[in-house]
Coordinates of C-alpha atoms (C1' of nucleotides) in Angstrom, one line a residue:
Chain A
M34 CA 109.3 78.8 95.4
S35 CA 109.6 82.1 97.2
E36 CA 106.7 83.4 99.2
S37 CA 108.5 86.7 100.0
T38 CA 106.3 89.7 99.5
G39 CA 109.2 92.0 98.7
L40 CA 110.7 94.4 101.3
R41 CA 109.1 97.5 99.9
A42 CA 105.5 96.1 100.0
R43 CA 106.0 94.7 103.4
K44 CA 107.1 97.9 104.9
K45 CA 104.4 99.9 103.2
E46 CA 101.8 97.7 104.7
R47 CA 103.4 98.0 108.1
T48 CA 103.5 101.7 107.8
R49 CA 99.8 101.8 106.8
D50 CA 98.9 99.7 109.8
A51 CA 101.0 101.8 112.1
I52 CA 99.2 104.9 111.0
G53 CA 95.8 103.4 111.1
D54 CA 96.3 101.9 114.5
A55 CA 97.8 105.0 116.0
A56 CA 95.0 107.1 114.7
V57 CA 92.2 104.9 115.9
S58 CA 93.8 104.5 119.3
L59 CA 94.2 108.2 119.7
F60 CA 90.6 108.9 118.5
L61 CA 89.2 106.4 120.9
E62 CA 91.2 107.9 123.7
R63 CA 90.4 111.6 123.1
G64 CA 87.7 111.9 120.5
F65 CA 87.9 112.5 116.8
D66 CA 88.4 116.3 116.8
R67 CA 90.5 116.5 119.8
V68 CA 93.3 114.7 117.9
S69 CA 95.2 116.6 115.2
V70 CA 96.8 114.9 112.2
N71 CA 100.1 116.1 113.6
D72 CA 99.5 114.1 116.7
I73 CA 98.8 111.0 114.7
A74 CA 101.8 111.5 112.5
A75 CA 104.0 111.9 115.6
A76 CA 102.5 108.8 117.3
A77 CA 103.1 106.7 114.1
E78 CA 106.5 108.2 113.7
I79 CA 106.0 109.5 110.2
S80 CA 105.7 112.9 108.7
K81 CA 102.5 114.6 107.8
P82 CA 102.9 114.4 104.0
T83 CA 103.5 110.7 104.4
L84 CA 100.4 110.3 106.4
F85 CA 98.4 112.0 103.6
R86 CA 100.0 109.7 101.1
Y87 CA 98.5 106.8 102.8
F88 CA 95.1 108.2 103.7
P89 CA 93.5 111.0 101.6
T90 CA 91.7 112.6 104.5
K91 CA 91.5 112.6 108.2
E92 CA 88.2 110.8 108.1
D93 CA 89.7 108.0 106.2
L94 CA 92.0 107.3 109.1
V95 CA 88.9 105.9 110.8
L96 CA 86.9 104.6 107.9
H97 CA 89.6 102.5 106.3
R98 CA 88.4 99.7 108.4
F99 CA 85.1 99.9 106.6
A100 CA 86.8 100.7 103.3
D101 CA 88.5 97.4 103.5
H102 CA 85.1 95.8 103.0
Q103 CA 84.5 98.1 100.1
G104 CA 82.7 96.3 97.2
E105 CA 82.3 93.2 99.3
A106 CA 78.6 92.9 98.5
A107 CA 79.2 93.2 94.8
R108 CA 81.9 90.6 95.0
V109 CA 79.7 88.2 96.9
V110 CA 77.1 88.5 94.2
R111 CA 79.5 88.1 91.3
D112 CA 81.2 85.1 92.9
R113 CA 78.1 83.2 93.9
R114 CA 77.7 79.6 92.7
S115 CA 75.5 79.3 89.7
G116 CA 71.9 78.6 90.6
I117 CA 72.0 80.7 93.7
K118 CA 70.0 83.9 93.8
P119 CA 71.8 87.1 94.6
V120 CA 69.8 87.8 97.7
T121 CA 70.4 84.3 98.9
A122 CA 74.1 84.7 98.5
L123 CA 74.1 87.9 100.4
H124 CA 72.0 86.4 103.1
R125 CA 74.3 83.6 103.6
H126 CA 77.3 85.9 103.6
F127 CA 75.8 88.1 106.3
R128 CA 74.9 85.0 108.4
A129 CA 78.5 83.8 108.1
G130 CA 79.6 87.2 109.3
L131 CA 77.3 86.9 112.3
D132 CA 78.7 83.5 113.1
R133 CA 82.2 84.7 113.3
Y134 CA 81.2 87.9 115.1
D135 CA 82.6 90.0 112.3
P136 CA 82.6 93.7 113.5
V137 CA 80.9 94.9 110.3
T138 CA 77.7 93.0 111.4
G139 CA 77.6 95.0 114.6
L140 CA 77.6 91.7 116.5
N141 CA 80.9 92.1 118.4
D142 CA 81.3 93.0 122.1
H143 CA 85.0 93.7 122.2
P144 CA 85.1 97.1 124.1
E145 CA 87.4 98.6 121.4
V146 CA 85.0 97.6 118.7
V147 CA 82.0 99.0 120.5
A148 CA 83.8 102.2 121.2
F149 CA 84.9 102.4 117.6
H150 CA 81.3 102.1 116.4
R151 CA 80.2 104.8 118.8
L152 CA 83.0 107.0 117.6
V153 CA 81.8 106.6 114.0
F154 CA 78.1 107.1 114.7
T155 CA 78.5 110.1 117.0
T156 CA 81.0 112.1 114.9
P157 CA 79.1 113.9 112.2
S158 CA 81.9 114.2 109.7
L159 CA 82.6 110.5 110.1
A160 CA 79.0 109.5 109.6
G161 CA 78.8 111.8 106.6
R162 CA 81.9 110.4 104.9
L163 CA 80.7 106.8 105.7
T164 CA 77.5 107.3 103.7
R165 CA 79.7 108.3 100.8
Y166 CA 81.5 105.0 101.0
Q167 CA 78.1 103.2 101.2
L168 CA 77.0 105.0 98.1
E169 CA 79.9 103.6 96.2
D170 CA 79.3 100.2 97.6
E171 CA 75.7 100.5 96.5
E172 CA 76.7 101.4 92.9
A173 CA 79.1 98.5 92.7
L174 CA 76.4 96.1 94.0
A175 CA 73.9 97.6 91.5
D176 CA 76.3 96.9 88.7
A177 CA 76.7 93.3 89.9
L178 CA 73.0 92.8 90.0
G179 CA 72.3 94.0 86.4
E180 CA 71.3 97.2 84.8
G181 CA 68.5 99.7 85.1
I182 CA 66.4 101.0 87.9
Q183 CA 65.5 97.6 89.1
A184 CA 69.0 96.7 90.0
R185 CA 69.6 100.0 91.7
L186 CA 66.5 99.6 93.9
R187 CA 67.5 96.1 94.8
A188 CA 71.0 97.2 95.8
A189 CA 69.7 100.0 97.9
Q190 CA 67.3 97.8 99.7
V191 CA 69.8 95.1 100.4
L192 CA 72.4 97.5 101.8
A193 CA 69.7 99.4 103.8
V194 CA 68.7 96.1 105.4
Q195 CA 72.3 95.3 106.3
R196 CA 72.8 98.7 107.8
V197 CA 69.7 98.4 109.9
L198 CA 70.7 94.9 111.1
A199 CA 74.1 96.0 112.0
R200 CA 72.9 99.0 113.9
T201 CA 70.3 97.0 115.7
N202 CA 73.0 94.5 116.8
W203 CA 75.3 97.3 117.9
Q204 CA 72.6 99.0 119.8
K205 CA 71.8 95.9 121.9
I206 CA 75.4 95.4 122.6
A207 CA 75.9 99.1 123.5
D208 CA 73.1 98.5 126.0
G209 CA 75.3 96.1 127.8
R210 CA 74.4 92.6 126.4
T211 CA 77.0 90.2 125.1
A212 CA 77.4 89.2 121.5
H213 CA 76.8 85.6 122.3
D214 CA 73.6 86.5 124.0
V215 CA 72.4 88.6 121.1
H216 CA 73.4 86.1 118.4
P217 CA 70.1 84.2 118.1
E218 CA 68.0 87.3 117.8
A219 CA 70.5 88.7 115.3
V220 CA 70.2 85.6 113.2
A221 CA 66.4 85.7 113.4
D222 CA 66.3 89.3 112.4
A223 CA 68.6 88.7 109.5
D224 CA 66.5 85.7 108.3
Q225 CA 63.3 87.7 108.5
A226 CA 64.7 90.7 106.8
F227 CA 66.4 88.9 103.9
N228 CA 63.3 86.7 103.4
Q229 CA 61.1 89.7 103.1
L230 CA 63.5 90.9 100.4
Q231 CA 62.9 87.9 98.2
Chain B
M95 CA 113.1 124.6 122.9
S96 CA 112.9 121.4 120.9
E97 CA 114.1 118.2 122.4
S98 CA 113.1 116.1 119.4
T99 CA 116.0 114.5 117.5
G100 CA 114.3 114.8 114.2
L101 CA 112.4 111.9 112.5
R102 CA 115.1 111.2 110.0
A103 CA 118.0 111.0 112.5
R104 CA 116.0 108.8 114.8
K105 CA 115.1 106.3 112.1
K106 CA 118.6 106.2 110.8
E107 CA 119.9 105.4 114.2
R108 CA 117.3 102.7 114.7
T109 CA 118.1 101.2 111.4
R110 CA 121.8 101.2 112.2
D111 CA 121.1 99.5 115.5
A112 CA 118.8 96.9 113.9
I113 CA 121.5 96.0 111.4
G114 CA 124.2 95.9 114.0
D115 CA 122.2 93.8 116.5
A116 CA 121.0 91.4 113.8
A117 CA 124.6 90.9 112.6
V118 CA 126.1 90.3 116.0
S119 CA 123.3 88.0 117.1
L120 CA 123.7 85.9 113.9
F121 CA 127.5 85.9 114.2
L122 CA 127.3 84.7 117.8
E123 CA 124.9 82.1 116.8
R124 CA 126.7 80.6 113.8
G125 CA 130.2 82.2 113.6
F126 CA 131.5 85.1 111.5
D127 CA 132.0 83.4 108.2
R128 CA 129.0 81.1 108.3
V129 CA 126.7 84.2 108.0
S130 CA 126.5 86.0 104.7
V131 CA 125.7 89.7 104.4
N132 CA 122.5 88.6 102.7
D133 CA 121.4 86.8 105.8
I134 CA 122.0 89.9 107.9
A135 CA 120.2 92.2 105.5
A136 CA 117.3 89.8 105.5
A137 CA 117.2 89.6 109.3
A138 CA 117.4 93.3 109.6
E139 CA 114.7 93.7 106.9
I140 CA 116.8 96.0 104.7
S141 CA 118.4 95.6 101.3
K142 CA 122.1 94.8 100.8
P143 CA 123.0 98.2 99.4
T144 CA 121.4 99.8 102.4
L145 CA 123.5 97.6 104.7
F146 CA 126.6 98.8 103.0
R147 CA 125.5 102.3 103.3
Y148 CA 125.6 102.0 107.0
F149 CA 128.7 99.8 107.4
P150 CA 131.5 99.9 104.9
T151 CA 132.6 96.2 105.3
K152 CA 131.3 93.0 106.8
E153 CA 133.9 93.3 109.6
D154 CA 132.6 96.7 110.6
L155 CA 129.3 95.0 111.5
V156 CA 131.1 93.5 114.4
L157 CA 133.6 96.3 115.1
H158 CA 131.2 99.2 115.2
R159 CA 130.9 98.5 118.9
F160 CA 134.5 99.3 119.2
A161 CA 134.3 102.1 116.6
D162 CA 131.7 103.8 118.8
H163 CA 134.6 104.4 121.2
Q164 CA 136.7 105.7 118.3
G165 CA 138.7 108.7 119.4
E166 CA 137.6 108.4 123.0
A167 CA 141.1 108.6 124.4
A168 CA 141.9 111.7 122.4
R169 CA 138.7 113.3 123.5
V170 CA 139.4 112.5 127.2
V171 CA 142.8 114.1 126.9
R172 CA 141.4 117.2 125.1
D173 CA 138.5 117.7 127.5
R174 CA 140.5 117.2 130.7
R175 CA 140.3 119.9 133.3
S176 CA 143.3 122.3 133.3
G177 CA 146.0 121.2 135.7
I178 CA 145.3 117.5 135.1
K179 CA 148.0 115.5 133.3
P180 CA 146.9 113.6 130.2
V181 CA 147.9 110.2 131.7
T182 CA 146.0 111.0 134.9
A183 CA 142.9 111.8 132.9
L184 CA 143.1 108.6 130.9
H185 CA 143.7 106.6 134.1
R186 CA 140.6 108.1 135.8
H187 CA 138.6 107.5 132.7
F188 CA 139.6 103.8 132.5
R189 CA 138.9 103.4 136.2
A190 CA 135.4 104.8 135.7
G191 CA 135.0 102.3 132.9
L192 CA 135.9 99.5 135.2
D193 CA 133.5 100.8 137.9
R194 CA 130.6 100.6 135.5
Y195 CA 131.7 97.4 134.0
D196 CA 132.0 98.9 130.6
P197 CA 132.5 96.1 128.0
V198 CA 135.5 97.9 126.5
T199 CA 137.5 97.3 129.7
G200 CA 137.0 93.6 129.3
L201 CA 135.5 93.6 132.8
N202 CA 132.0 92.4 132.0
D203 CA 130.6 88.9 132.5
H204 CA 127.4 89.1 130.5
P205 CA 127.5 85.9 128.4
E206 CA 126.8 87.8 125.3
V207 CA 129.7 90.2 125.9
V208 CA 132.1 87.4 126.6
A209 CA 131.1 85.5 123.5
F210 CA 131.4 88.7 121.6
H211 CA 135.0 89.2 122.7
R212 CA 135.8 85.6 121.8
L213 CA 134.3 86.1 118.4
V214 CA 136.5 89.1 117.8
F215 CA 139.7 87.6 119.1
T216 CA 139.3 84.2 117.3
T217 CA 138.3 85.5 113.9
P218 CA 141.4 86.6 112.1
S219 CA 139.9 89.1 109.7
L220 CA 138.2 90.7 112.7
A221 CA 141.3 90.9 114.8
G222 CA 143.1 92.3 111.8
R223 CA 140.7 95.0 111.2
L224 CA 140.5 95.8 114.8
T225 CA 144.1 96.7 114.9
R226 CA 143.5 99.2 112.1
Y227 CA 140.9 100.9 114.2
Q228 CA 143.4 101.0 117.1
L229 CA 146.0 102.6 114.8
E230 CA 143.6 105.4 114.0
D231 CA 142.8 105.8 117.6
E232 CA 146.4 106.0 118.4
E233 CA 147.0 108.7 115.8
A234 CA 144.2 110.8 117.2
L235 CA 145.5 110.4 120.7
A236 CA 149.0 111.3 119.6
D237 CA 147.6 114.5 118.0
A238 CA 145.9 115.3 121.2
L239 CA 149.1 114.8 123.2
G240 CA 151.2 117.1 121.1
E241 CA 153.5 116.8 118.2
G242 CA 156.6 114.9 117.4
I243 CA 157.8 111.4 118.2
Q244 CA 157.4 112.0 121.9
A245 CA 153.6 112.2 121.6
R246 CA 153.5 109.2 119.3
L247 CA 155.4 107.0 121.7
R248 CA 153.2 108.2 124.6
A249 CA 150.0 107.4 122.7
A250 CA 151.2 104.0 121.7
Q251 CA 152.2 103.1 125.2
V252 CA 148.9 104.2 126.7
L253 CA 146.8 102.3 124.3
A254 CA 149.0 99.2 124.6
V255 CA 148.4 99.4 128.3
Q256 CA 144.7 99.6 127.9
R257 CA 144.7 96.7 125.5
V258 CA 146.7 94.5 127.9
L259 CA 144.4 95.5 130.8
A260 CA 141.3 94.7 128.9
R261 CA 142.6 91.4 127.6
T262 CA 143.7 90.4 131.0
N263 CA 140.3 91.1 132.5
W264 CA 138.6 89.3 129.7
Q265 CA 140.8 86.3 130.1
K266 CA 140.0 86.0 133.8
I267 CA 136.3 86.2 133.1
A268 CA 136.6 83.7 130.2
D269 CA 138.1 81.4 132.8
G270 CA 134.8 81.5 134.6
R271 CA 135.2 84.2 137.2
T272 CA 132.6 86.9 137.8
A273 CA 133.2 90.6 136.9
H274 CA 132.5 91.6 140.5
D275 CA 135.1 89.1 141.7
V276 CA 137.7 90.3 139.3
H277 CA 137.1 94.0 139.9
P278 CA 139.6 94.7 142.7
E279 CA 142.4 93.0 140.8
A280 CA 141.5 94.9 137.6
V281 CA 141.6 98.2 139.5
A282 CA 145.0 97.3 141.1
D283 CA 146.4 96.3 137.7
A284 CA 145.2 99.5 136.2
D285 CA 146.6 101.6 139.0
Q286 CA 150.0 99.9 138.7
A287 CA 150.1 100.1 134.9
F288 CA 149.1 103.8 134.7
N289 CA 151.4 104.8 137.5
Q290 CA 154.3 103.1 135.7
L291 CA 153.5 105.2 132.7
Q292 CA 154.0 108.5 134.5
Chain C
dA203 C1' 139.8 74.6 82.1
dT204 C1' 135.2 75.7 81.7
dG205 C1' 131.2 76.8 83.4
dA206 C1' 128.1 77.5 87.3
dC207 C1' 127.6 78.9 91.5
dC208 C1' 128.3 81.9 96.0
dG209 C1' 130.4 85.6 98.6
dG210 C1' 131.6 90.5 99.5
dG211 C1' 130.8 94.9 97.6
dT212 C1' 129.3 98.5 93.9
dT213 C1' 126.4 101.1 90.5
dG214 C1' 122.2 103.3 88.5
dC215 C1' 117.6 104.0 88.6
dT216 C1' 113.1 104.3 90.8
dT217 C1' 110.2 104.7 94.7
dT218 C1' 109.4 106.4 99.3
dT219 C1' 110.0 109.6 103.0
dT220 C1' 111.5 113.7 105.3
dT221 C1' 111.7 118.6 105.6
dA222 C1' 110.2 123.1 105.5
dA223 C1' 107.5 126.1 103.6
dC224 C1' 103.1 127.3 102.2
dC225 C1' 97.5 127.8 101.4
dG226 C1' 93.0 128.8 103.2
dA227 C1' 89.6 128.6 106.6
dG228 C1' 88.5 129.2 111.4
dT229 C1' 89.1 131.5 115.9
dA230 C1' 90.9 133.8 119.8
dA231 C1' 93.4 138.3 121.5
dC232 C1' 93.7 142.8 121.9
Chain D
dG243 C1' 90.2 144.9 112.5
dT244 C1' 94.4 143.2 112.6
dT245 C1' 97.5 139.9 114.3
dA246 C1' 98.7 135.5 115.3
dC247 C1' 97.4 131.1 116.3
dT248 C1' 95.8 126.2 115.0
dC249 C1' 94.4 122.8 111.8
dG250 C1' 93.5 120.1 107.5
dG251 C1' 95.9 119.5 103.4
dT252 C1' 99.6 120.4 99.6
dT253 C1' 104.1 121.3 97.3
dA254 C1' 109.1 121.0 95.9
dA255 C1' 113.5 119.6 96.9
dA256 C1' 116.6 116.5 98.9
dA257 C1' 117.8 112.4 101.5
dA258 C1' 117.3 107.6 102.0
dA259 C1' 115.9 103.0 100.7
dG260 C1' 114.8 99.4 97.4
dC261 C1' 115.8 96.6 93.4
dA262 C1' 118.2 94.5 89.9
dA263 C1' 122.2 94.0 87.7
dC264 C1' 126.8 93.9 87.8
dC265 C1' 132.2 93.1 89.2
dC266 C1' 135.6 90.3 91.2
dG267 C1' 137.7 86.5 93.6
dG268 C1' 137.0 81.9 95.2
dT269 C1' 135.3 76.9 94.9
dC270 C1' 133.5 73.0 93.1
dA271 C1' 131.8 70.1 89.4
dT272 C1' 132.5 68.1 85.0

DNA sequence: ATGACCGGGTTGCTTTTTTAACCGAGTAAC
DNA sequence: GTTACTCGGTTAAAAAAGCAACCCGGTCAT
């Protein structure tokens, strides 16, 4: 019947996007701590309290792009077809990400994406807060994998692997190579890493 | 000090413009009574009560472009330099309008403007409401001109002249001529009409 | 003529946003 | 060493917007 999302919800989403986009674009332009939240609010044409109603902290203005993938690993494991091993599901998921050059795999050479990753990795407070997100992600994955120390270890190892793979890809691209050029190595690395996990 | 208009005021103005523009554009496209206020609200991405908070009636969605000039004649008279006669001030003001092809003078050949005027003149409820605006305008001008029946008569005559001039100009343009082409005649007509008023 | 719409316009109630003021930590000036 | 910034983040009150439900007058079936 109606596919309308509702006026309120639509505007909220747009406001959120406007804030996030304004923030990232200013951060890329001048660096994380050379931009005040006031600047961002002004650029997004909203007030400061409104900004903080959408994003709890200044760091989250950057990290929401990661946060959108929050719990993805756990979901992949939970939603896998029966008969498929968790690691296999995660392996395939990561490979699919590589094939569509998903920014989270590090295999993306759009200048903005590269600059964005550099921003995150070179700003201490951002890197710090990012690991907190990863911890939550890890817990969720652990819960999806089962109980006890075994599941925890497994989860930590899988996510560690993904982080290493992504950073490796990003590094190669930061060195000037194209995503397309790096793709085969990225796939090979991923295959090797995930197979060793089995 | 501050040259900022304030967030609230700026957004209000933008919303108002969005509603007005959406309305006029829909009216021009389909005709006044083939567009419901719901359509307009949807196009402007606001709710119906919000629409009516900005415009008291459906007619005002069209007429706000005239309403923005509400009280202009009175203001021109009040703000005239000392030593200038009221009719002279109004005459100069109208001529200035002609020179910049202000739509209210009827001397404007932008297709949208022409269509807009046709819309107003051929839709009874709009024409009706427009005269109500003109009455208020007339009262304001009368007050600016002084007291008593004398001022009233003067005000009515001046505004009648302006209406005739504007309609004459519009008619010539509706017949296919360009504003630039009509301009000299419009100036001559205005000079003659205002001089007769003295 | 009854009941079911549709149109313009209104009414409460709730959610969202603005505003201005403030807190607490840092830091530069004098 | 105080004063006075700036910056991240919060609070309370008031304005604005959304939503759903309604009123009223038409119009069109049945």
